């Protein structure tokens, strides 16, 4: 009975750790998307400037008779598409920032400032690390502890039922190996 309650307590603790890490991962993901979208918006803004300059050049070429009206229309369409892309990235960025504000409890203040640079890439992953990380995952630890708790409860019930019948001193044999 005590082993079952200890395993249940350990499962609850691992579940809480999993919830905390999940929240941290959500925040990190939203931050990464915010930074990446900001960079895409800046690139689109730069492209809009280039397409604006290109439109001016094409109009000048049209005025001197070096190109047709279709070229002017295509350059204008390219500029419009670039500006639409820029607005779409700005909207996406704003949505990611609002998502971050909601998760950290600052919505609707609209005052969250997000750094616009990404951290440097980490070095190569050392050998054996992925399997060690899997063994420490809180959701897996919690599941393992829940199975252990259920096993101990079943074992305690089996002992109670076999000890109440005279002459029966059997043991519970379960083919579950907990690692």
Coordinates of C-alpha atoms in Angstrom, one line a residue:
X1 CA 0.0 0.0 0.0
X2 CA 2.8 2.4 0.9
X3 CA 4.8 1.5 -2.2
X4 CA 1.7 2.3 -4.3
X5 CA 1.2 5.7 -2.6
X6 CA 4.9 6.5 -3.0
X7 CA 4.7 5.6 -6.7
X8 CA 1.5 7.7 -7.1
X9 CA 3.2 10.7 -5.4
X10 CA 6.2 10.3 -7.7
X11 CA 3.9 10.2 -10.7
X12 CA 2.1 13.4 -9.6
X13 CA 5.5 15.1 -9.1
X14 CA 6.7 14.0 -12.6
X15 CA 3.4 15.1 -14.0
X16 CA 3.8 18.6 -12.5
X17 CA 7.4 18.8 -13.9
X18 CA 6.0 17.7 -17.3
X19 CA 3.4 20.5 -17.2
X20 CA 6.1 23.1 -16.3
X21 CA 8.4 21.9 -19.1
X22 CA 5.5 21.9 -21.5
X23 CA 4.7 25.5 -20.6
X24 CA 8.4 26.5 -21.1
X25 CA 8.4 24.7 -24.4
X26 CA 5.3 26.6 -25.5
X27 CA 6.8 29.9 -24.5
X28 CA 10.1 29.0 -26.3
X29 CA 8.2 28.0 -29.5
X30 CA 6.1 31.2 -29.5
X31 CA 9.2 33.3 -29.0
X32 CA 11.1 31.5 -31.8
X33 CA 8.2 32.0 -34.2
X34 CA 7.9 35.6 -33.2
X35 CA 11.6 36.3 -33.9
X36 CA 11.5 34.3 -37.2
X37 CA 8.4 36.1 -38.4
X38 CA 9.9 39.5 -37.5
X39 CA 12.9 38.6 -39.6
X40 CA 10.7 37.5 -42.5
X41 CA 8.7 40.8 -42.1
X42 CA 12.0 42.8 -42.3
X43 CA 13.1 40.9 -45.4
X44 CA 9.7 41.5 -47.0
X45 CA 10.0 45.2 -46.1
X46 CA 13.4 45.3 -47.7
X47 CA 12.0 43.5 -50.8
X48 CA 9.1 46.1 -51.0
X49 CA 11.7 48.8 -51.2
X50 CA 13.6 47.0 -54.0
X51 CA 10.3 46.4 -55.9
X52 CA 9.4 50.1 -55.4
X53 CA 12.8 51.1 -56.9
X54 CA 12.3 48.6 -59.7
X55 CA 8.8 50.0 -60.5
X56 CA 10.4 53.5 -60.8
X57 CA 13.0 52.2 -63.2
X58 CA 10.4 50.4 -65.3
X59 CA 8.3 53.5 -65.5
X60 CA 11.3 55.5 -66.6
X61 CA 12.0 52.9 -69.3
X62 CA 8.4 53.0 -70.4
X63 CA 8.5 56.9 -70.7
X64 CA 11.6 56.7 -73.0
X65 CA 10.0 53.8 -75.0
X66 CA 12.3 51.0 -73.9
X67 CA 9.6 48.7 -72.6
X68 CA 5.8 48.2 -72.8
X69 CA 2.9 49.0 -70.5
X70 CA 2.7 45.3 -69.6
X71 CA 6.2 45.5 -68.0
X72 CA 5.0 48.5 -65.9
X73 CA 1.9 46.5 -64.8
X74 CA 4.0 43.5 -63.9
X75 CA 6.4 45.6 -61.8
X76 CA 3.4 47.2 -60.0
X77 CA 1.9 43.7 -59.3
X78 CA 5.3 42.5 -57.9
X79 CA 5.3 45.5 -55.6
X80 CA 1.7 44.9 -54.5
X81 CA 2.5 41.2 -53.7
X82 CA 5.6 42.2 -51.7
X83 CA 3.6 44.7 -49.7
X84 CA 0.9 42.0 -49.1
X85 CA 3.5 39.6 -47.9
X86 CA 4.9 42.3 -45.6
X87 CA 1.4 42.9 -44.1
X88 CA 0.9 39.2 -43.7
X89 CA 4.1 38.8 -41.8
X90 CA 3.3 41.8 -39.6
X91 CA -0.1 40.2 -38.7
X92 CA 1.5 36.9 -38.0
X93 CA 4.1 38.5 -35.8
X94 CA 1.4 40.4 -33.9
X95 CA -0.5 37.1 -33.3
X96 CA 2.6 35.4 -32.0
X97 CA 3.3 38.3 -29.6
X98 CA -0.3 38.1 -28.4
X99 CA 0.1 34.4 -27.9
X100 CA 3.2 35.0 -25.8
X101 CA 1.3 37.7 -23.8
X102 CA -1.5 35.3 -23.1
X103 CA 0.8 32.5 -21.9
X104 CA 2.8 34.8 -19.6
X105 CA -0.3 36.6 -18.4
X106 CA 0.2 40.1 -19.9
X107 CA -2.6 40.2 -22.4
X108 CA -4.0 42.6 -23.6
X109 CA -1.3 45.1 -22.5
X110 CA 0.4 44.9 -25.9
X111 CA 3.7 46.0 -24.3
X112 CA 5.7 42.8 -24.6
X113 CA 9.1 43.5 -26.3
X114 CA 10.7 40.5 -27.9
X115 CA 14.4 40.3 -28.7
X116 CA 14.9 40.1 -32.5
X117 CA 18.0 38.0 -32.5
X118 CA 18.2 34.2 -32.3
X119 CA 20.8 32.6 -29.9
X120 CA 23.8 30.9 -31.5
X121 CA 23.4 27.3 -32.6
X122 CA 24.6 24.8 -30.0
X123 CA 27.4 22.3 -30.7
X124 CA 27.0 18.8 -31.9
X125 CA 24.9 16.4 -29.7
X126 CA 27.1 14.1 -27.7
X127 CA 26.8 10.3 -28.0
X128 CA 24.2 8.7 -25.8
X129 CA 22.5 11.9 -24.9
X130 CA 19.2 11.3 -26.8
X131 CA 18.6 8.0 -24.9
X132 CA 19.4 9.7 -21.6
X133 CA 17.0 12.5 -22.4
X134 CA 14.3 10.0 -23.1
X135 CA 14.9 8.3 -19.7
X136 CA 14.4 11.7 -18.0
X137 CA 11.3 12.9 -19.8
X138 CA 8.8 13.8 -17.1
X139 CA 5.8 12.4 -19.0
X140 CA 7.5 9.0 -19.3
X141 CA 8.6 9.0 -15.7
X142 CA 5.0 9.9 -14.6
X143 CA 3.7 7.0 -16.8
X144 CA 6.2 4.6 -15.3
X145 CA 5.3 5.7 -11.8
X146 CA 1.6 5.3 -12.5
X147 CA 2.2 1.7 -13.8
X148 CA 4.3 1.0 -10.7
X149 CA 1.6 2.4 -8.4
X150 CA -1.1 0.2 -10.2
X151 CA 1.3 -2.8 -9.9
X152 CA 1.8 -2.3 -6.2
X153 CA -2.0 -1.9 -5.6
X154 CA -2.7 -5.1 -7.5
X155 CA 0.0 -6.9 -5.6
X156 CA -1.4 -5.7 -2.2
X157 CA -4.9 -6.8 -3.2
X158 CA -3.7 -10.2 -4.4
X159 CA -1.8 -10.7 -1.1
X160 CA -5.0 -9.8 0.9
X161 CA -7.1 -12.2 -1.2
X162 CA -4.6 -15.1 -1.0
X163 CA -3.9 -14.5 2.7
X164 CA -7.6 -14.7 3.5
X165 CA -8.0 -18.2 1.9
X166 CA -6.5 -21.0 4.2
X167 CA -3.6 -22.9 2.9
X168 CA -2.9 -20.7 -0.1
X169 CA 0.5 -19.1 0.0
X170 CA 0.8 -18.2 -3.7
X171 CA 2.7 -15.2 -5.1
X172 CA 1.9 -12.7 -7.7
X173 CA 3.9 -13.2 -10.9
X174 CA 3.6 -10.4 -13.4
X175 CA 5.7 -10.2 -16.5
X176 CA 6.2 -6.5 -16.4
X177 CA 9.7 -5.2 -16.1
X178 CA 10.0 -1.6 -14.9
X179 CA 13.2 0.1 -15.9

